[in-house]
Coordinates of C-alpha atoms in Angstrom, one line a residue:
M1 CA 68.6 92.2 143.8
K2 CA 65.3 94.0 143.4
S3 CA 64.2 94.5 139.8
I4 CA 61.9 96.6 137.5
E5 CA 59.4 93.8 137.2
A6 CA 58.5 94.0 133.5
A7 CA 62.0 94.4 132.2
R8 CA 63.9 92.6 134.8
L9 CA 66.4 95.4 135.3
T10 CA 68.4 96.1 138.4
D11 CA 67.1 98.8 140.6
K12 CA 68.7 102.2 140.0
T13 CA 69.8 102.7 143.6
E14 CA 71.6 99.4 143.6
I15 CA 73.6 100.3 140.4
K16 CA 74.5 103.7 142.0
S17 CA 75.7 101.9 145.2
F18 CA 77.7 99.4 143.2
M19 CA 79.4 102.2 141.3
D20 CA 80.1 104.3 144.3
K21 CA 81.8 101.4 146.1
L22 CA 84.0 100.6 143.1
L23 CA 85.1 104.3 142.8
Q24 CA 85.9 104.5 146.5
A25 CA 88.0 101.3 146.3
S26 CA 90.1 102.6 143.3
P27 CA 93.7 103.6 144.1
A28 CA 94.0 105.3 140.7
Q29 CA 94.2 109.1 140.3
Q30 CA 91.0 109.0 138.2
T31 CA 88.5 106.3 137.7
E32 CA 85.4 105.9 135.6
V33 CA 82.7 103.3 135.7
I34 CA 80.1 102.6 133.0
V35 CA 77.2 100.1 133.7
T36 CA 75.0 99.1 130.8
E37 CA 72.2 96.6 131.4
W38 CA 69.7 95.3 128.9
D39 CA 66.8 92.9 128.7
N40 CA 65.9 92.2 125.0
A41 CA 63.7 89.7 123.2
L42 CA 63.3 88.9 119.6
T43 CA 60.8 87.0 117.4
R44 CA 62.0 85.8 114.0
F45 CA 59.7 84.6 111.2
A46 CA 60.2 83.0 107.8
N47 CA 58.0 81.5 105.2
N48 CA 54.9 83.0 106.9
G49 CA 55.6 81.5 110.3
I50 CA 57.5 82.1 113.5
H51 CA 60.6 79.9 113.7
Q52 CA 62.5 81.4 116.6
N53 CA 62.0 83.3 119.9
V54 CA 65.1 84.4 121.8
A55 CA 65.7 86.6 124.8
E56 CA 68.8 87.9 126.5
R57 CA 69.5 89.7 129.7
D58 CA 73.0 90.8 130.5
V59 CA 75.0 93.6 132.1
S60 CA 78.4 95.2 131.2
V61 CA 80.6 96.9 133.7
R62 CA 83.4 98.9 132.1
V63 CA 86.1 100.5 134.3
R64 CA 88.7 103.0 133.1
V65 CA 91.5 104.2 135.3
V66 CA 94.2 106.8 134.9
K67 CA 97.3 106.0 137.0
D68 CA 100.7 107.7 136.8
G69 CA 99.8 109.2 133.4
K70 CA 98.7 105.8 131.9
T71 CA 95.3 104.4 131.1
G72 CA 93.8 101.0 131.7
V73 CA 90.4 99.6 130.7
A74 CA 88.8 96.4 131.8
S75 CA 85.2 95.0 131.7
I76 CA 83.1 92.3 133.2
N77 CA 79.5 91.2 133.0
Q78 CA 78.7 90.8 136.7
M79 CA 77.7 93.2 139.4
N80 CA 78.9 92.0 142.8
E81 CA 81.8 92.7 145.2
T82 CA 84.0 90.0 143.8
A83 CA 83.4 91.2 140.2
A84 CA 84.1 94.8 141.2
S85 CA 87.3 93.9 142.9
D86 CA 88.4 91.8 139.9
V87 CA 87.6 94.3 137.2
L88 CA 89.3 97.1 139.1
K89 CA 92.5 95.1 139.7
R90 CA 92.7 94.2 136.0
A91 CA 92.2 97.8 134.9
I92 CA 95.0 98.9 137.3
A93 CA 97.3 96.1 136.0
I94 CA 96.6 97.0 132.4
A95 CA 97.4 100.7 133.1
D96 CA 100.7 99.7 134.8
L97 CA 101.7 97.8 131.6
Q98 CA 101.0 100.8 129.2
P99 CA 103.5 103.3 128.0
K100 CA 102.7 106.9 128.8
G101 CA 100.8 108.7 126.0
E102 CA 98.1 111.2 125.3
L103 CA 95.4 110.9 128.1
V104 CA 91.7 111.2 127.3
P105 CA 90.5 113.6 130.0
M106 CA 87.5 112.8 132.1
P107 CA 84.8 115.4 132.4
G108 CA 83.8 117.1 135.6
P109 CA 80.2 117.1 136.9
A110 CA 77.6 118.9 134.8
K111 CA 73.8 118.7 134.9
S112 CA 72.2 116.9 131.9
Q113 CA 68.7 117.5 130.7
P114 CA 66.3 114.6 131.5
V115 CA 64.7 113.0 128.5
N116 CA 61.8 110.5 128.2
A117 CA 63.0 107.4 126.3
W118 CA 61.0 104.8 128.2
S119 CA 57.7 103.0 127.5
D120 CA 56.2 100.6 130.0
A121 CA 54.4 98.9 127.2
T122 CA 57.6 98.1 125.4
A123 CA 59.4 97.0 128.6
A124 CA 56.5 94.6 129.3
A125 CA 56.0 93.3 125.7
T126 CA 55.4 89.6 125.6
P127 CA 56.2 86.9 123.1
E128 CA 52.4 86.6 122.5
E129 CA 52.2 90.3 121.6
R130 CA 55.0 90.0 119.2
A131 CA 53.5 86.8 117.7
D132 CA 50.2 88.6 117.1
F133 CA 51.9 91.4 115.3
V134 CA 54.0 89.0 113.2
E135 CA 50.9 86.9 112.3
A136 CA 49.1 89.9 110.9
I137 CA 52.0 90.4 108.4
C138 CA 52.2 86.7 107.6
D139 CA 48.5 86.3 107.2
R140 CA 48.3 89.2 104.8
A141 CA 51.3 87.8 102.8
R142 CA 49.8 84.3 102.7
R143 CA 46.5 85.6 101.3
A144 CA 48.4 87.5 98.7
G145 CA 50.4 84.4 97.6
L146 CA 53.6 85.8 99.0
K147 CA 56.0 84.7 101.8
A148 CA 56.9 87.0 104.8
F149 CA 60.3 87.0 106.5
G150 CA 61.7 89.2 109.2
A151 CA 62.2 90.0 112.9
F152 CA 60.4 91.9 115.7
S153 CA 62.4 92.9 118.8
T154 CA 61.5 94.7 122.0
G155 CA 63.9 95.7 124.7
A156 CA 64.7 97.7 127.7
E157 CA 68.1 99.1 128.7
Q158 CA 69.7 101.3 131.4
L159 CA 72.9 103.2 131.3
A160 CA 74.8 104.7 134.2
I161 CA 78.1 106.5 134.2
A162 CA 80.1 107.8 137.1
N163 CA 83.7 109.0 137.7
S164 CA 85.9 110.1 140.5
L165 CA 85.6 113.7 139.6
G166 CA 81.9 113.7 140.7
V167 CA 80.1 112.8 137.4
Y168 CA 77.0 110.7 137.7
H169 CA 74.4 110.2 135.0
Y170 CA 71.6 107.6 134.6
Q171 CA 69.1 106.9 131.9
R172 CA 66.8 104.1 131.0
S173 CA 65.3 103.5 127.6
T174 CA 63.2 101.1 125.5
D175 CA 63.0 100.3 121.9
A176 CA 60.9 98.3 119.5
T177 CA 61.9 97.5 116.0
V178 CA 60.4 95.4 113.3
N179 CA 61.6 94.7 109.8
S180 CA 60.1 92.5 107.1
V181 CA 61.0 91.2 103.6
V182 CA 58.1 89.8 101.7
M183 CA 59.0 87.7 98.7
G184 CA 57.1 86.5 95.6
E185 CA 58.2 84.2 92.9
A186 CA 60.3 86.9 91.1
G187 CA 60.9 89.7 93.5
S188 CA 60.6 91.1 97.0
G189 CA 59.7 94.2 99.1
Y190 CA 61.0 95.7 102.3
A191 CA 59.7 97.8 105.2
D192 CA 60.7 98.5 108.8
R193 CA 59.5 100.5 111.7
G194 CA 61.0 101.6 115.0
A195 CA 59.8 103.4 118.1
I196 CA 60.4 103.9 121.8
D197 CA 56.7 102.9 122.4
V198 CA 55.8 99.6 120.8
R199 CA 52.2 100.8 120.6
E200 CA 53.2 103.4 118.0
I201 CA 54.1 100.7 115.4
N202 CA 51.1 100.0 113.2
K203 CA 51.1 96.4 111.9
D204 CA 48.6 97.2 109.2
D205 CA 50.6 100.1 107.9
L206 CA 53.8 98.0 107.8
A207 CA 52.0 95.1 106.1
D208 CA 50.5 97.5 103.5
E209 CA 53.9 98.9 102.6
V210 CA 55.9 95.7 102.4
I211 CA 53.2 93.7 100.5
D212 CA 52.5 96.5 98.1
K213 CA 56.3 96.9 97.4
A214 CA 56.7 93.1 96.9
Q215 CA 53.7 92.9 94.5
R216 CA 55.0 95.8 92.4
N217 CA 58.6 94.5 92.4
Q218 CA 58.0 91.2 90.4
N219 CA 59.8 90.3 87.2
A220 CA 62.2 93.2 87.3
Q221 CA 64.0 93.8 84.0
P222 CA 67.5 95.4 83.6
V223 CA 68.0 99.0 82.8
E224 CA 71.2 100.5 81.4
P225 CA 73.6 102.1 84.0
G226 CA 74.2 105.8 83.9
V227 CA 73.3 109.1 85.6
Y228 CA 69.7 109.3 86.5
E229 CA 67.4 111.6 88.3
V230 CA 66.3 109.7 91.4
V231 CA 63.8 109.6 94.3
L232 CA 65.4 108.1 97.4
E233 CA 63.0 106.8 100.1
E234 CA 63.7 107.5 103.7
Y235 CA 65.6 104.2 104.1
A236 CA 68.2 105.3 101.6
V237 CA 68.4 108.8 102.9
A238 CA 69.0 107.6 106.5
E239 CA 71.8 105.3 105.2
M240 CA 73.5 108.3 103.5
L241 CA 73.3 110.4 106.7
E242 CA 74.7 107.5 108.8
F243 CA 77.7 107.3 106.4
M244 CA 78.1 111.1 106.6
S245 CA 78.4 110.7 110.4
F246 CA 80.8 107.8 110.1
I247 CA 83.2 109.5 107.7
G248 CA 82.9 113.3 108.2
F249 CA 80.7 114.8 111.0
G250 CA 83.1 113.9 113.8
A251 CA 85.9 116.3 114.9
L252 CA 88.5 113.4 114.7
A253 CA 88.0 113.0 111.0
A254 CA 88.5 116.7 110.5
Q255 CA 91.6 116.9 112.7
E256 CA 93.1 114.0 110.7
E257 CA 92.2 115.7 107.5
R258 CA 90.0 112.9 106.1
S259 CA 86.6 114.6 106.5
F260 CA 84.5 116.1 103.7
M261 CA 83.4 118.9 106.0
R262 CA 84.8 122.3 104.9
L263 CA 83.5 124.6 107.6
G264 CA 82.0 127.8 106.4
E265 CA 81.8 126.5 102.8
R266 CA 78.7 125.5 100.9
I267 CA 78.9 121.7 100.4
T268 CA 75.3 120.8 99.4
G269 CA 72.2 122.4 98.1
E270 CA 70.7 125.4 99.9
N271 CA 67.6 123.4 100.9
I272 CA 69.7 120.9 103.0
D273 CA 69.7 121.3 106.8
I274 CA 71.2 118.5 108.9
W275 CA 71.7 118.5 112.7
D276 CA 72.3 116.2 115.6
D277 CA 70.1 116.6 118.7
G278 CA 70.1 113.9 121.4
L279 CA 67.4 115.8 123.4
D280 CA 64.7 115.9 120.7
P281 CA 61.8 113.5 121.6
K282 CA 61.1 113.0 117.9
G283 CA 64.2 110.9 117.7
F284 CA 65.7 108.4 120.1
P285 CA 66.7 110.8 122.8
M286 CA 69.7 110.4 125.1
S287 CA 70.7 113.1 127.6
F288 CA 74.5 112.4 127.9
D289 CA 77.2 110.6 126.0
F290 CA 79.4 107.6 127.0
E291 CA 82.0 109.9 128.6
G292 CA 79.4 111.5 130.9
V293 CA 79.1 114.8 129.0
P294 CA 75.6 116.3 128.6
K295 CA 74.3 116.3 125.0
Q296 CA 74.3 119.5 123.0
K297 CA 72.4 120.2 119.7
V298 CA 74.9 120.6 116.9
Q299 CA 73.9 122.2 113.5
L300 CA 76.1 120.2 111.0
I301 CA 74.9 121.6 107.7
N302 CA 72.9 124.9 107.6
K303 CA 71.2 125.8 104.3
G304 CA 73.9 123.8 102.5
V305 CA 76.9 125.3 104.5
A306 CA 79.1 123.1 106.6
S307 CA 78.6 124.7 110.0
G308 CA 79.6 122.4 112.8
L309 CA 81.3 119.2 114.0
V310 CA 80.6 116.9 117.0
Y311 CA 83.3 116.6 119.7
D312 CA 84.3 114.2 122.4
M313 CA 86.7 114.9 125.3
Q314 CA 89.8 114.1 123.4
T315 CA 89.1 116.0 120.2
A316 CA 87.8 118.9 122.3
Q317 CA 91.0 119.0 124.3
R318 CA 93.0 119.1 121.0
A319 CA 90.9 122.0 119.7
S320 CA 90.8 123.9 123.1
R321 CA 87.1 123.8 123.3
Q322 CA 84.3 122.0 125.1
S323 CA 82.9 118.5 124.2
T324 CA 79.5 118.6 122.6
G325 CA 78.5 115.3 124.2
H326 CA 79.2 112.9 121.4
G327 CA 81.8 110.6 122.9
L328 CA 82.0 106.9 122.7
P329 CA 83.5 104.9 125.6
A330 CA 87.1 106.3 125.9
P331 CA 89.7 105.7 124.9
N332 CA 88.9 104.7 121.3
T333 CA 90.1 105.2 117.8
E334 CA 86.7 106.1 116.2
G335 CA 86.3 109.5 117.7
P336 CA 83.0 111.3 118.3
F337 CA 79.8 110.2 116.5
A338 CA 76.6 112.1 115.6
V339 CA 74.0 109.4 116.5
N340 CA 70.8 111.5 116.8
L341 CA 70.6 112.8 113.3
F342 CA 67.8 114.9 111.8
M343 CA 67.3 116.2 108.3
A344 CA 64.8 119.0 107.7
P345 CA 61.7 118.1 105.7
G346 CA 60.5 120.1 102.7
T347 CA 57.1 120.9 101.3
T348 CA 56.4 118.2 98.7
P349 CA 54.0 115.3 99.3
R350 CA 56.0 112.1 99.2
A351 CA 53.9 110.6 96.4
E352 CA 54.6 113.6 94.2
L353 CA 58.4 113.5 94.4
G354 CA 58.6 111.8 91.0
G355 CA 55.8 113.8 89.5
D356 CA 57.6 115.4 86.5
I357 CA 60.6 113.2 86.1
K358 CA 60.8 112.1 82.4
R359 CA 63.0 109.2 83.1
G360 CA 64.5 108.3 86.4
I361 CA 64.9 105.7 89.2
W362 CA 62.9 105.2 92.4
V363 CA 65.1 103.6 95.1
T364 CA 63.6 102.0 98.2
R365 CA 66.9 101.3 100.1
F366 CA 70.6 100.7 99.8
W367 CA 72.5 97.5 100.7
Y368 CA 76.1 96.6 101.4
V369 CA 77.3 100.2 101.3
R370 CA 81.0 100.9 101.6
V371 CA 83.2 104.0 101.6
V372 CA 85.3 104.7 98.5
E373 CA 86.7 108.2 99.1
P374 CA 85.9 109.8 102.5
K375 CA 87.1 113.3 101.7
Q376 CA 84.8 113.4 98.7
S377 CA 82.0 111.6 100.5
V378 CA 82.0 108.9 97.8
I379 CA 80.2 105.7 98.7
T380 CA 79.3 102.6 96.7
G381 CA 76.6 100.0 97.2
M382 CA 73.5 98.3 95.8
T383 CA 69.9 99.2 95.6
R384 CA 67.6 96.5 97.0
E385 CA 64.0 95.3 97.4
G386 CA 62.2 97.9 95.4
T387 CA 64.0 99.7 92.5
F388 CA 61.7 101.1 89.9
L389 CA 61.9 103.0 86.6
I390 CA 60.1 106.4 86.5
E391 CA 58.8 107.4 83.1
N392 CA 56.8 110.6 82.5
G393 CA 56.2 111.2 86.2
K394 CA 55.0 107.7 87.0
I395 CA 56.5 104.5 88.1
S396 CA 56.4 102.3 85.0
R397 CA 58.1 99.0 86.0
P398 CA 60.5 97.4 88.4
V399 CA 64.2 97.2 87.4
K400 CA 66.9 94.9 88.5
D401 CA 69.0 96.2 91.4
L402 CA 71.8 98.5 90.4
R403 CA 75.2 99.3 91.8
F404 CA 75.9 103.0 92.5
T405 CA 79.1 104.9 93.1
Q406 CA 78.3 108.4 94.2
S407 CA 79.5 111.4 96.2
I408 CA 76.9 112.1 98.8
L409 CA 77.6 115.9 98.7
D410 CA 77.3 116.0 94.9
A411 CA 74.0 114.2 95.2
L412 CA 72.6 116.5 97.8
T413 CA 73.9 119.5 95.9
G414 CA 71.3 118.6 93.3
T415 CA 68.4 118.3 95.7
L416 CA 65.3 119.2 93.7
A417 CA 62.6 118.4 96.2
I418 CA 62.2 117.1 99.8
S419 CA 59.1 115.3 101.2
R420 CA 57.1 117.2 103.9
G421 CA 56.9 114.1 106.1
T422 CA 59.8 112.3 107.9
K423 CA 60.4 108.8 109.1
L424 CA 62.3 107.6 112.2
Q425 CA 65.0 105.2 111.1
I426 CA 66.8 103.1 113.7
S427 CA 70.4 102.4 113.0
E428 CA 71.7 98.9 112.7
Y429 CA 74.6 100.0 114.9
I430 CA 73.9 102.9 117.3
G431 CA 71.5 105.7 117.4
A432 CA 68.7 106.8 115.0
S433 CA 67.9 109.4 112.4
R434 CA 64.7 111.2 111.4
V435 CA 64.7 111.9 107.7
P436 CA 62.5 112.8 104.7
A437 CA 62.5 111.3 101.2
V438 CA 64.3 113.3 98.6
R439 CA 64.4 113.9 94.8
L440 CA 67.9 114.3 93.4
K441 CA 68.9 115.7 90.1
A442 CA 71.8 113.2 89.4
F443 CA 72.8 109.9 90.9
T444 CA 75.4 107.6 89.2
F445 CA 74.6 104.0 88.7
T446 CA 77.7 102.1 87.5
S447 CA 76.4 98.6 86.8

């Protein structure tokens, strides 16, 4: 097969031809094919040195068929005639074995808006380029008497989806992500960056942040648990939004009466605006979802009022409305996801968020977060790699990491200030969010 040289991806026309042949060969009433191909590489470092370089190139072909009112799904990681015949036969056989049930409808053709999610520089990134970046962090840490750990990955991907109703969409994308933990004798700091274009990630900026955080976070002392005024950095805010998406922004959670979203009611402070927009180039854009439906912008919270949900084909059918383009590969039990999240910035310089806090906590990020009560948006977790006491408007000392148990909605109801800048935060799972840092009136630390 021909390839996109830098990223070693199969030519777009060959993918389209493969999918067309598979669709034509299917005896089912409806057939869907999703092809995902990726070429990723990663450089790991520890103790101020690179210790691992890995690379992976693979493809996933997923076939869904609807036959006699039953659904079958099968997948394979090859793209040739034998593989196509095999995966189609298995999908048909699986459908034949299923009981009849609720069918997830396939969409008809609709034009999607093109987005630019590709960078030649990222697709062509070399191990030497990643090593140079990593060495800049390790050298700075070494000279400061600290040890740097982390990973730097670059990758290219293409996604194509087609069905027997005439849908065909294709998109290629790249991403570069780097994270680092820098450790001293008695504490550590954390920082990460992500971008479509690897050239947008500044190694000096990242090194400055993580080393400064590590130096200030040495010899942390305990502080008593309780309710504190807090400043949450963008890392923590993004984690909260991701959990809001997971437990409440999707229509399935609302239909199953387990969502915190009470449409039309005020659920946070008036200064909170949150939306999902897969077409915004300031995020990680994607023009269609995994069911082949074009992305729509959805305002989720507008001036504190719950104003919208995201839908996939199944939940849209149940609600007698259109999908908003937020489907995962169907069928599934998770429902639709908001994976291109944005939170509106405010007007306060980030450095001034804690300016008049008499006694509070500055939180870098959360760790090991879990859901406690989804309908109340209660989560629990730990602070990590940079928790500080604020006294009389200034950070006075590092404190040992704390466990929190907190309703996200209650916390956001007490939003006192929002930074005027935002940060793109890449999800560990899927998608990304662009968020500011926030100052909250009350946040509950339990131990």
